[in-house]
Coordinates of C-alpha atoms and ligand atoms in Angstrom, one line a residue:
M1 CA 0.1 -0.1 0.0
T2 CA 1.1 3.6 -1.0
D3 CA 2.1 5.7 2.0
C4 CA 0.6 9.1 1.1
S5 CA 2.7 11.1 3.4
K6 CA 5.7 10.3 1.4
H7 CA 4.3 12.3 -1.5
S8 CA 3.3 15.3 0.4
G9 CA 6.7 17.1 0.1
A10 CA 6.7 16.7 -3.6
D11 CA 3.1 17.9 -3.7
I12 CA 4.1 21.2 -1.9
L13 CA 6.9 21.8 -4.4
M14 CA 4.4 21.5 -7.2
D15 CA 1.9 24.0 -5.5
P16 CA 2.8 27.5 -6.2
H17 CA 1.0 29.0 -3.2
R18 CA 2.9 26.7 -0.8
N19 CA 6.2 26.2 -2.5
H20 CA 9.1 28.1 -1.4
G21 CA 11.8 26.1 -3.1
V22 CA 15.4 26.3 -1.6
A23 CA 14.1 28.8 0.9
F24 CA 12.4 26.0 3.1
S25 CA 14.5 25.8 6.4
Q26 CA 16.0 22.4 7.6
K27 CA 13.1 22.3 10.0
E28 CA 10.5 22.8 7.5
R29 CA 12.1 20.2 5.2
A30 CA 12.1 17.6 7.9
E31 CA 8.6 18.4 8.8
L32 CA 7.0 18.7 5.3
G33 CA 8.9 15.6 3.8
L34 CA 11.1 17.8 1.6
R35 CA 14.5 16.1 2.8
G36 CA 16.5 15.1 -0.2
L37 CA 14.1 16.8 -2.7
L38 CA 16.2 20.1 -2.7
P39 CA 19.7 21.1 -2.8
P40 CA 20.9 20.6 1.0
V41 CA 21.7 24.2 1.9
P42 CA 18.7 26.7 2.4
A43 CA 18.9 29.8 0.5
S44 CA 17.8 33.1 1.9
S45 CA 15.2 35.3 0.5
E46 CA 17.7 37.7 -0.6
Q47 CA 19.7 35.0 -2.4
Q48 CA 16.5 33.6 -4.3
V49 CA 15.7 37.2 -5.5
A50 CA 19.3 37.8 -6.5
R51 CA 19.3 34.4 -8.6
M52 CA 15.9 35.1 -10.4
H53 CA 17.2 38.7 -11.1
E54 CA 20.5 37.4 -12.6
M55 CA 18.7 35.0 -14.8
L56 CA 16.2 37.8 -15.9
S57 CA 19.1 40.3 -16.9
R58 CA 20.5 37.7 -19.2
I59 CA 17.1 37.6 -21.1
E60 CA 16.9 40.5 -23.7
L61 CA 13.4 40.5 -24.9
P62 CA 10.7 42.0 -22.7
I63 CA 8.2 39.4 -24.0
D64 CA 10.7 36.5 -23.0
K65 CA 11.1 38.1 -19.6
A66 CA 7.4 38.1 -19.3
M67 CA 7.4 34.4 -19.9
F68 CA 9.9 33.6 -17.4
L69 CA 8.2 35.5 -14.7
D70 CA 4.8 33.8 -15.7
S71 CA 6.5 30.4 -15.1
L72 CA 7.9 31.9 -11.8
H73 CA 4.4 32.9 -10.9
A74 CA 3.2 29.2 -11.7
H75 CA 5.9 27.7 -9.6
D76 CA 6.8 29.8 -6.6
E77 CA 4.2 32.5 -6.1
S78 CA 6.0 34.0 -3.0
L79 CA 9.2 34.4 -4.9
F80 CA 7.4 36.0 -7.9
F81 CA 5.9 38.5 -5.6
R82 CA 9.0 39.2 -3.6
L83 CA 10.8 40.1 -6.9
L84 CA 7.9 42.2 -8.0
I85 CA 7.8 44.1 -4.7
E86 CA 11.5 44.6 -4.2
R87 CA 12.0 45.5 -7.9
T88 CA 8.8 47.1 -8.8
E89 CA 10.4 49.8 -11.0
E90 CA 12.1 47.1 -13.1
Y91 CA 9.5 44.4 -13.4
M92 CA 6.3 46.3 -13.4
P93 CA 6.9 47.2 -17.0
I94 CA 7.2 43.4 -17.8
V95 CA 4.1 42.3 -15.9
Y96 CA 2.1 45.4 -16.7
T97 CA 2.2 47.9 -19.4
P98 CA 3.9 48.1 -21.9
T99 CA 4.8 44.3 -22.2
V100 CA 1.3 43.1 -21.1
G101 CA 0.2 44.4 -24.4
E102 CA 2.4 42.1 -26.3
V103 CA 1.6 39.2 -23.9
C104 CA -2.1 39.8 -24.9
Q105 CA -1.4 39.9 -28.7
R106 CA 0.6 36.6 -28.3
F107 CA -1.5 35.1 -25.6
S108 CA -2.8 32.2 -27.8
H109 CA 0.8 31.5 -29.0
I110 CA 2.5 31.6 -25.6
F111 CA -0.3 30.0 -23.6
R112 CA 1.1 27.5 -20.9
Y113 CA -0.5 27.7 -17.5
P114 CA -4.1 28.2 -17.3
R115 CA -4.8 30.9 -14.6
G116 CA -8.3 32.1 -13.7
L117 CA -11.8 31.7 -14.9
Y118 CA -12.8 31.3 -18.6
I119 CA -16.5 31.9 -19.4
S120 CA -17.9 31.8 -22.8
I121 CA -21.2 32.8 -24.3
N122 CA -21.7 28.9 -24.8
D123 CA -21.6 28.5 -21.1
A124 CA -24.8 30.8 -20.6
G125 CA -27.1 29.1 -18.3
Q126 CA -24.3 27.1 -16.6
V127 CA -22.0 29.7 -15.2
R128 CA -22.7 28.3 -11.7
E129 CA -20.8 25.2 -12.5
L130 CA -17.8 27.0 -13.9
V131 CA -17.6 29.2 -10.8
E132 CA -17.9 26.0 -8.4
N133 CA -14.8 24.7 -10.3
V134 CA -12.8 27.6 -9.3
P135 CA -10.3 25.9 -6.6
N136 CA -10.0 29.3 -4.5
E137 CA -12.1 29.0 -1.2
E138 CA -12.2 32.5 -0.9
V139 CA -12.1 35.5 -3.6
D140 CA -11.6 38.9 -2.4
V141 CA -11.0 40.6 -5.8
I142 CA -11.9 39.7 -9.5
V143 CA -10.7 41.7 -12.5
V144 CA -12.9 40.9 -15.4
T145 CA -12.7 41.8 -19.1
D146 CA -14.5 40.9 -22.3
G147 CA -11.3 41.9 -24.2
Q148 CA -13.0 44.3 -26.4
R149 CA -10.7 47.4 -25.7
I150 CA -7.5 46.1 -24.5
L151 CA -5.1 49.0 -23.6
G152 CA -5.1 51.2 -27.0
L153 CA -4.8 47.9 -29.0
G154 CA -8.4 47.3 -29.7
D155 CA -10.3 43.9 -29.7
Q156 CA -8.2 41.3 -28.4
G157 CA -11.0 38.8 -27.7
L158 CA -10.0 36.0 -25.3
N159 CA -6.3 37.1 -25.6
G160 CA -7.4 40.1 -23.4
M161 CA -7.0 37.5 -20.3
G162 CA -3.4 38.9 -20.0
I163 CA -4.8 42.0 -18.5
P164 CA -6.7 40.7 -15.5
V165 CA -3.8 38.5 -14.8
G166 CA -1.3 41.4 -14.8
K167 CA -3.7 43.7 -13.0
L168 CA -4.2 41.2 -10.2
S169 CA -0.5 40.6 -9.9
L170 CA -0.4 44.3 -9.1
Y171 CA -3.0 43.9 -6.5
T172 CA -0.8 41.5 -4.7
A173 CA 2.5 43.3 -5.3
C174 CA 1.1 46.9 -4.7
A175 CA -1.5 46.5 -2.2
G176 CA -1.1 43.0 -0.5
I177 CA -4.2 41.4 -1.7
D178 CA -3.7 37.8 -1.0
P179 CA -2.9 36.2 -4.3
A180 CA -5.0 32.8 -3.3
K181 CA -8.0 35.4 -3.1
T182 CA -7.7 36.9 -6.5
L183 CA -9.5 35.7 -9.5
P184 CA -8.7 37.0 -13.3
V185 CA -11.6 36.3 -15.4
V186 CA -12.3 36.7 -19.2
I187 CA -15.7 36.6 -20.8
D188 CA -15.5 35.4 -24.3
V189 CA -18.3 36.3 -26.6
G190 CA -16.2 36.3 -29.7
T191 CA -14.0 38.8 -31.3
N192 CA -14.3 41.1 -34.1
N193 CA -10.5 40.8 -34.7
Q194 CA -10.1 39.2 -38.1
E195 CA -6.6 38.4 -37.7
Y196 CA -7.5 36.2 -34.4
L197 CA -10.4 34.7 -36.3
N198 CA -8.0 33.6 -38.9
D199 CA -5.3 32.5 -36.5
P200 CA -5.2 28.6 -36.1
L201 CA -3.8 28.9 -32.6
Y202 CA -6.4 31.4 -31.4
L203 CA -7.9 30.0 -28.2
G204 CA -11.1 32.0 -28.1
L205 CA -14.4 31.4 -29.8
R206 CA -14.1 31.9 -33.5
H207 CA -17.2 34.1 -34.4
E208 CA -18.1 37.7 -34.2
R209 CA -19.0 39.4 -30.9
I210 CA -22.4 38.4 -29.5
T211 CA -24.1 41.6 -28.1
G212 CA -27.5 42.7 -26.9
E213 CA -29.6 40.6 -24.6
R214 CA -27.4 37.6 -24.9
Y215 CA -24.5 39.5 -23.9
A216 CA -26.1 41.3 -21.0
A217 CA -27.6 38.1 -19.6
L218 CA -24.2 36.4 -19.6
I219 CA -22.6 39.3 -17.5
E220 CA -25.5 39.2 -15.2
E221 CA -25.0 35.5 -14.9
F222 CA -21.6 36.1 -14.0
V223 CA -22.1 38.8 -11.5
Q224 CA -24.9 36.9 -9.9
E225 CA -22.9 33.5 -9.6
V226 CA -19.5 35.0 -8.3
R227 CA -21.6 37.0 -5.6
R228 CA -23.6 33.8 -4.8
R229 CA -20.3 32.1 -4.1
W230 CA -18.2 35.0 -2.6
P231 CA -20.7 37.5 -1.4
N232 CA -18.1 40.2 -0.5
V233 CA -16.1 40.0 -3.7
L234 CA -15.0 43.2 -5.3
I235 CA -15.6 43.1 -9.2
Q236 CA -13.2 45.3 -11.2
F237 CA -14.4 46.0 -14.7
E238 CA -11.3 46.4 -17.1
D239 CA -10.9 47.0 -20.7
F240 CA -14.5 46.8 -21.8
G241 CA -15.5 48.4 -25.0
N242 CA -16.8 52.0 -24.7
H243 CA -20.5 51.3 -24.7
N244 CA -20.5 48.3 -22.4
A245 CA -18.1 49.8 -20.0
F246 CA -20.6 52.7 -19.4
E247 CA -23.7 50.6 -19.4
L248 CA -22.3 48.1 -16.9
L249 CA -21.1 50.7 -14.4
H250 CA -24.3 52.5 -14.7
R251 CA -26.2 49.1 -14.2
Y252 CA -24.0 47.8 -11.2
Q253 CA -22.3 50.7 -9.5
E254 CA -24.7 51.3 -6.7
K255 CA -26.0 47.7 -6.3
I256 CA -22.7 45.8 -5.9
L257 CA -19.2 46.3 -4.8
C258 CA -17.6 47.1 -8.2
F259 CA -15.8 49.8 -10.3
N260 CA -14.6 50.5 -13.7
D261 CA -10.9 51.1 -13.8
D262 CA -10.7 52.7 -17.1
I263 CA -13.4 55.4 -16.2
Q264 CA -12.8 55.7 -12.3
G265 CA -9.3 54.5 -11.5
T266 CA -7.9 56.6 -14.4
A267 CA -9.8 59.7 -13.2
A268 CA -8.3 59.4 -9.6
V269 CA -4.8 58.9 -11.0
T270 CA -5.0 61.7 -13.4
L271 CA -6.6 64.3 -11.1
S272 CA -3.7 63.5 -8.5
G273 CA -1.1 64.2 -11.2
V274 CA -3.0 67.5 -11.8
Y275 CA -2.8 68.4 -8.2
S276 CA 0.8 67.8 -8.2
A277 CA 1.4 70.0 -11.5
L278 CA -0.5 72.7 -9.6
R279 CA 2.0 72.8 -6.9
I280 CA 4.7 73.5 -9.3
K281 CA 2.5 76.1 -11.3
K282 CA 1.3 77.8 -8.0
E283 CA -2.2 77.8 -9.2
T284 CA -5.7 76.4 -8.5
L285 CA -7.8 73.8 -10.2
A286 CA -10.4 76.4 -10.7
E287 CA -7.7 78.3 -12.9
Q288 CA -7.3 75.3 -15.4
R289 CA -8.8 74.6 -18.7
F290 CA -8.5 70.9 -19.8
L291 CA -8.7 69.6 -23.4
F292 CA -9.0 65.9 -23.8
L293 CA -7.9 64.2 -26.9
G294 CA -10.5 61.4 -26.8
A295 CA -14.0 61.4 -25.4
G296 CA -14.5 57.9 -24.1
E297 CA -14.1 55.9 -20.9
A298 CA -10.8 57.7 -19.6
A299 CA -11.7 61.1 -21.1
T300 CA -15.0 61.5 -19.6
G301 CA -14.1 59.5 -16.5
I302 CA -11.2 62.1 -15.9
A303 CA -13.3 65.1 -16.7
T304 CA -16.2 64.1 -14.6
L305 CA -13.9 63.6 -11.5
I306 CA -12.4 67.1 -12.3
V307 CA -15.9 68.6 -12.3
D308 CA -16.7 66.8 -9.0
A309 CA -13.5 68.2 -7.6
L310 CA -14.3 71.7 -8.6
V311 CA -17.6 71.3 -7.2
D312 CA -16.2 70.2 -4.1
E313 CA -14.0 73.1 -3.9
G314 CA -17.0 75.5 -4.2
M315 CA -17.8 76.0 -7.9
D316 CA -21.1 75.6 -9.5
R317 CA -21.4 72.4 -11.6
A318 CA -22.6 74.0 -14.7
E319 CA -19.6 76.3 -14.6
A320 CA -17.3 73.4 -13.7
Y321 CA -18.2 71.5 -16.8
K322 CA -17.1 74.5 -18.9
H323 CA -13.5 73.8 -17.7
C324 CA -13.3 70.5 -19.8
C325 CA -13.6 70.3 -23.5
L326 CA -13.5 66.9 -25.4
F327 CA -12.2 66.2 -29.0
D328 CA -13.2 62.8 -30.3
S329 CA -12.8 61.1 -33.7
K330 CA -15.1 63.6 -35.4
G331 CA -13.5 66.7 -33.9
L332 CA -14.2 69.2 -31.1
V333 CA -17.3 68.2 -29.1
T334 CA -19.5 71.1 -29.4
A335 CA -23.2 72.0 -28.6
S336 CA -24.0 72.0 -32.2
R337 CA -23.1 68.3 -32.8
T338 CA -26.0 65.9 -32.9
G339 CA -26.1 62.4 -31.8
L340 CA -23.4 62.6 -29.0
A341 CA -23.2 59.7 -26.6
A342 CA -24.6 60.6 -23.0
N343 CA -21.2 60.7 -21.5
K344 CA -20.2 63.5 -23.8
L345 CA -23.3 65.6 -23.5
P346 CA -22.2 67.7 -20.4
F347 CA -19.0 68.6 -22.1
A348 CA -20.6 69.9 -25.5
H349 CA -20.1 73.7 -25.0
D350 CA -20.9 76.5 -27.3
L351 CA -17.8 76.6 -29.1
D352 CA -16.8 76.9 -32.8
S353 CA -16.1 73.8 -34.5
A354 CA -12.6 72.4 -35.0
D355 CA -11.7 69.3 -37.0
K356 CA -7.9 69.4 -36.2
F357 CA -6.6 68.9 -32.6
I358 CA -4.2 71.8 -33.1
D359 CA -7.2 74.1 -34.0
A360 CA -9.0 73.0 -30.9
V361 CA -5.9 74.0 -28.8
R362 CA -5.7 77.3 -30.4
L363 CA -9.5 77.7 -29.8
V364 CA -9.8 76.4 -26.2
R365 CA -6.4 77.5 -25.2
P366 CA -6.2 74.7 -22.5
T367 CA -3.6 74.7 -19.4
C368 CA -3.7 71.0 -19.9
I369 CA -3.9 68.3 -22.7
V370 CA -4.8 64.7 -21.9
G371 CA -4.2 62.1 -24.5
V372 CA -6.6 59.1 -24.2
A373 CA -7.5 58.2 -27.7
A374 CA -4.7 55.9 -28.5
Q375 CA -3.4 58.1 -31.4
P376 CA 0.2 58.0 -31.3
G377 CA 2.1 61.2 -32.1
A378 CA -1.0 63.4 -31.7
F379 CA 0.8 65.5 -29.4
N380 CA 3.2 66.6 -32.2
S381 CA 5.6 69.5 -32.4
E382 CA 3.0 71.9 -33.5
V383 CA 0.7 71.0 -30.6
L384 CA 3.3 71.1 -28.0
R385 CA 5.0 74.4 -29.2
E386 CA 1.4 75.9 -29.1
M387 CA 0.9 74.8 -25.6
A388 CA 4.1 76.2 -24.7
A389 CA 3.3 79.6 -26.2
I390 CA -0.1 79.6 -24.2
N391 CA 1.4 78.4 -20.8
E392 CA 4.5 78.9 -19.0
H393 CA 4.1 75.3 -17.6
P394 CA 1.8 73.4 -19.9
M395 CA 0.4 70.2 -18.5
V396 CA 0.9 67.3 -21.0
F397 CA -0.6 63.9 -19.9
A398 CA 0.0 61.3 -22.8
L399 CA -1.9 58.6 -21.1
S400 CA -2.6 56.1 -24.0
N401 CA -1.1 52.6 -23.6
P402 CA 0.9 50.8 -24.5
T403 CA 3.9 52.9 -25.4
S404 CA 3.3 52.3 -29.0
R405 CA 0.1 54.2 -28.5
A406 CA 1.3 57.2 -26.5
E407 CA 0.5 60.6 -27.8
C408 CA 4.1 61.8 -27.4
D409 CA 7.2 60.5 -25.7
A410 CA 8.8 62.4 -22.6
E411 CA 11.6 63.5 -24.6
T412 CA 9.5 65.2 -27.1
A413 CA 7.2 66.7 -24.6
Y414 CA 10.1 68.3 -22.7
R415 CA 12.1 69.4 -25.7
E416 CA 9.4 71.0 -27.7
T417 CA 8.3 73.0 -24.7
D418 CA 11.7 74.2 -23.8
G419 CA 11.9 71.9 -20.7
R420 CA 8.6 73.7 -19.2
A421 CA 6.1 70.8 -19.7
L422 CA 4.5 69.2 -16.5
F423 CA 4.3 65.8 -18.2
A424 CA 3.0 62.1 -17.2
S425 CA 2.4 59.1 -19.5
G426 CA 0.2 56.0 -19.2
S427 CA 3.4 53.9 -19.9
P428 CA 6.9 54.3 -18.7
F429 CA 9.7 56.6 -20.3
P430 CA 13.2 56.7 -19.0
P431 CA 14.6 60.0 -17.4
V432 CA 15.3 62.6 -19.9
D433 CA 18.0 65.5 -19.8
V434 CA 16.7 68.6 -21.7
C435 CA 17.7 72.3 -21.5
G436 CA 20.4 71.5 -18.9
K437 CA 17.7 69.8 -16.6
H438 CA 17.2 66.2 -15.5
F439 CA 13.7 65.1 -15.7
V440 CA 12.1 61.9 -14.3
P441 CA 8.7 61.5 -15.8
R442 CA 6.4 59.3 -14.0
Q443 CA 3.4 57.2 -14.9
G444 CA -0.2 58.7 -15.1
N445 CA -1.6 55.2 -14.8
N446 CA -4.4 53.8 -12.9
C447 CA -1.9 51.3 -11.2
Y448 CA -1.1 53.9 -8.7
V449 CA -4.6 54.0 -7.3
F450 CA -6.7 50.8 -8.2
P451 CA -4.6 48.5 -5.9
G452 CA -5.3 50.8 -2.9
L453 CA -8.9 51.5 -3.7
G454 CA -9.6 47.7 -3.8
L455 CA -7.6 47.3 -0.6
G456 CA -9.6 49.7 1.1
A457 CA -13.0 48.5 -0.1
V458 CA -12.2 44.9 0.6
F459 CA -10.9 45.7 4.1
A460 CA -14.0 47.6 5.1
K461 CA -16.2 45.1 3.2
A462 CA -17.8 47.9 1.4
T463 CA -21.2 47.8 -0.1
W464 CA -20.5 49.7 -2.9
M465 CA -18.1 52.5 -4.2
P466 CA -19.4 55.9 -4.9
D467 CA -17.3 58.6 -6.8
G468 CA -16.4 60.3 -3.7
M469 CA -14.0 57.3 -3.1
F470 CA -12.2 58.1 -6.1
L471 CA -11.8 61.8 -5.3
T472 CA -10.4 60.7 -1.9
A473 CA -7.9 58.3 -3.4
A474 CA -6.8 61.2 -5.9
R475 CA -6.1 63.5 -3.1
E476 CA -4.5 60.9 -0.9
L477 CA -2.0 60.0 -3.7
A478 CA -1.2 63.7 -4.3
K479 CA 0.0 64.0 -0.7
L480 CA 2.6 61.5 -1.2
V481 CA 4.4 63.5 -3.9
S482 CA 7.4 65.2 -2.4
E483 CA 9.1 68.4 -3.1
E484 CA 11.9 66.4 -4.3
D485 CA 9.8 64.6 -6.7
L486 CA 8.4 67.9 -8.0
A487 CA 11.9 69.4 -8.5
Q488 CA 12.6 66.7 -11.0
G489 CA 9.3 67.1 -12.7
S490 CA 7.7 63.9 -11.3
L491 CA 3.9 64.3 -10.7
Y492 CA 3.7 60.9 -8.9
P493 CA 5.8 59.2 -6.2
S494 CA 8.1 56.5 -7.5
L495 CA 6.7 53.0 -8.4
G496 CA 8.8 51.6 -5.3
E497 CA 6.7 53.7 -3.2
V498 CA 3.4 52.4 -4.6
R499 CA 2.9 49.7 -1.9
A500 CA 3.2 52.6 0.9
A501 CA 0.8 54.6 -1.2
S502 CA -1.7 51.8 -1.2
V503 CA -1.7 51.6 2.6
K504 CA -2.7 55.4 2.6
I505 CA -5.1 55.2 -0.1
G506 CA -6.6 51.9 1.4
A507 CA -7.1 53.5 4.8
A508 CA -8.7 56.6 3.3
V509 CA -11.1 54.7 1.2
A510 CA -11.9 52.5 4.0
D511 CA -12.3 55.5 6.2
Y512 CA -14.8 57.0 3.7
A513 CA -16.8 53.7 3.7
Y514 CA -17.1 53.8 7.6
R515 CA -18.0 57.5 7.6
H516 CA -20.7 56.9 4.8
G517 CA -22.2 53.9 6.3
L518 CA -21.0 51.6 3.5
A519 CA -18.8 49.5 5.5
T520 CA -19.9 46.0 6.9
A521 CA -16.6 45.1 8.8
D522 CA -16.0 46.5 12.2
R523 CA -13.9 49.7 12.4
P524 CA -10.5 49.1 14.0
D525 CA -8.9 51.8 16.3
D526 CA -5.9 52.3 14.3
L527 CA -7.2 52.1 10.7
E528 CA -4.0 52.6 8.9
A529 CA -2.1 50.1 10.9
A530 CA -5.0 47.6 10.7
V531 CA -4.9 48.0 6.7
A532 CA -1.2 47.3 6.8
A533 CA -1.5 44.4 8.8
F534 CA -4.2 43.0 6.5
M535 CA -1.9 43.0 3.5
Y536 CA -0.2 39.6 2.3
K537 CA 3.4 39.6 2.7
P538 CA 5.3 37.1 0.6
E539 CA 7.5 35.8 3.4
Ligands
NDP1 N1 -3.1 55.6 -18.4 C1 -4.2 55.1 -18.0 O1 -4.2 54.8 -16.5 C2 -5.2 54.7 -18.9 C3 -5.2 54.8 -20.0 N2 -6.0 54.6 -21.0 C4 -5.7 54.6 -22.4 O2 -6.7 55.4 -23.1 C5 -6.9 55.2 -24.3 C6 -8.4 55.2 -24.5 O3 -9.1 54.4 -23.6 P1 -10.6 54.5 -23.5 O4 -11.0 56.0 -23.2 O5 -11.1 53.4 -22.5 O6 -11.1 54.1 -24.9 P2 -12.5 54.5 -25.5 O7 -12.7 53.6 -26.6 O8 -13.7 54.5 -24.5 O9 -12.3 56.0 -26.1 C7 -11.4 56.4 -27.2 C8 -11.8 57.6 -27.6 O10 -10.8 57.9 -28.6 C9 -11.4 58.7 -29.5 N3 -10.8 58.7 -30.8 C10 -10.4 57.7 -31.8 N4 -9.7 58.1 -32.7 C11 -9.5 59.4 -32.5 C12 -8.9 60.3 -33.4 N5 -8.4 60.1 -34.5 N6 -8.9 61.7 -32.9 C13 -9.4 62.0 -31.8 N7 -10.2 61.1 -30.9 C14 -10.1 59.8 -31.4 C15 -12.7 58.0 -29.8 O11 -13.7 58.9 -30.5 P3 -15.2 58.5 -30.6 O12 -16.0 58.8 -29.4 O13 -15.7 59.6 -31.6 O14 -15.3 57.1 -31.0 C16 -13.0 57.9 -28.2 O15 -13.8 59.0 -27.6 C17 -6.4 54.0 -24.5 O16 -5.1 53.8 -25.4 C18 -5.9 53.4 -23.1 O17 -4.8 52.4 -23.0 C19 -7.1 54.0 -20.6 C20 -7.5 53.9 -19.2 C21 -6.3 54.1 -18.2
PYR2 C1 -4.0 51.5 -18.0 C2 -5.3 51.0 -18.4 O1 -6.1 50.5 -17.6 C3 -5.5 51.0 -19.8 O2 -4.6 51.7 -20.4 O3 -6.5 50.5 -20.1
MG3 MG1 -7.6 49.4 -18.6

């Protein structure tokens, strides 16, 4: 008869949640049946991280680094997260933007380890069974996409699964959400990406997207079933197509614990960067005029939160809307335009029309331009020079992802404004020396806020997330930007500080929930300490 205890050590080494590889101590090895299954001398955590880093340094292509990290994630979760936490600046661009974009584009060609939950339109009516198959006993955070608008790369269908996986890695690394309690989900209703429909290795359904009632019913079934199994779960909607993103937020925001990261998370991080820029400009929010290139989820999400902030500072709402103008694929959004989507209407002002962005810049004379239309190079020399002529310190936010979709790079932004731009970008750019000054641009990316927002909401067991929580997160993040950061042109803290930022944001968001009667967990005496203690640490 086989003695099962003899196999337990080997099982542990195969389980990414429990495996610590050569870091197991002699005592643990004896207790867990690991003696002889590992090199004899235990290694320290520092040695393990150094070994992985050395191997990664030998790999040239970011996509190959991503695959290496993915296999580490699949074999030794705590080491993966230690590496990500200790070297966030270096490895976030691999696990997240820009490399995650390529991971999605190649997803069906590099797929090795199934991770998360795949729900297809063919599963309609049977989603409960799929949810029951998920091995996680508890789930605190779900990131779900239907792959229709992945970064600025368009419809990626099932390949979009790379995004929930990447975002949830950040939830753990940046905000200490226990990885065993995270669940990436992709809803596959088909794709309109012809390249994938023709690709023999594509892993998703090979038909055009199902829309309308069948789509809505599948999302509803998914929401019902995950909440039936995990009643307090936070659902983060990510990279849905424009129409569905607004529709789902409208449908669920006040009913369940959820948020749309592209609309609301992006709004918080951008407003935070604006607050930092205003410290350099020594001006108020009320003195600014914003012109958005793009009028979708990110643009109207950001513009609406700016309006909320202005109203909170005492401005009349109708007046506040006038501080934000949109420019979409048909030109400047004006009151004379017909058939505008609901999210654009409050920003359709009595203005002359402008077909070219540069003409809109001349007309609106913005203090800040925000690029969220995935139109690379749109902030060209002419636009940037015009901004520099209008403003002593033009705010330039080139937020589209990945790097290939950025409206301009950091070097161009600083050079074309004679080093006067206050710049942030969705994807990372290296430091730049322009006009005798050293600039360290940082990322205006929702990764600074969504982990902390989720942490706070999960900690407090919030019932739902009102817009005020996002304003709170924006202001909390802005407080963490130091004078040294501002002196080098950084509108955000370094990525190495994002875990500390999440504690502050988490505590502030949880506090908001307690104060507004939205929390169902007991309030601890020292909220910030309790939030910090709640966080998973890969030890
Ligand atoms: N840095 C960050 O944290 C984030 C960055 N983003 C980035 O923002 C970009 C847009 O995302 P999102 O808002 O969700 O997408 P949406 O699809 O909701 O919106 C895209 C917008 O771009 C407009 N557009 C398209 N082509 C042009 C053009 N040639 N000129 C002007 N406007 C144009 C569209 O116009 P129309 O309305 O007429 O169709 C639409 O309003 C993506 O690249 C994404 O990666 C998104 C979220 C977070
Ligand atoms: C950052 C992000 O959420 C996006 O580009 O969609
Ligand atoms: Mg997104």
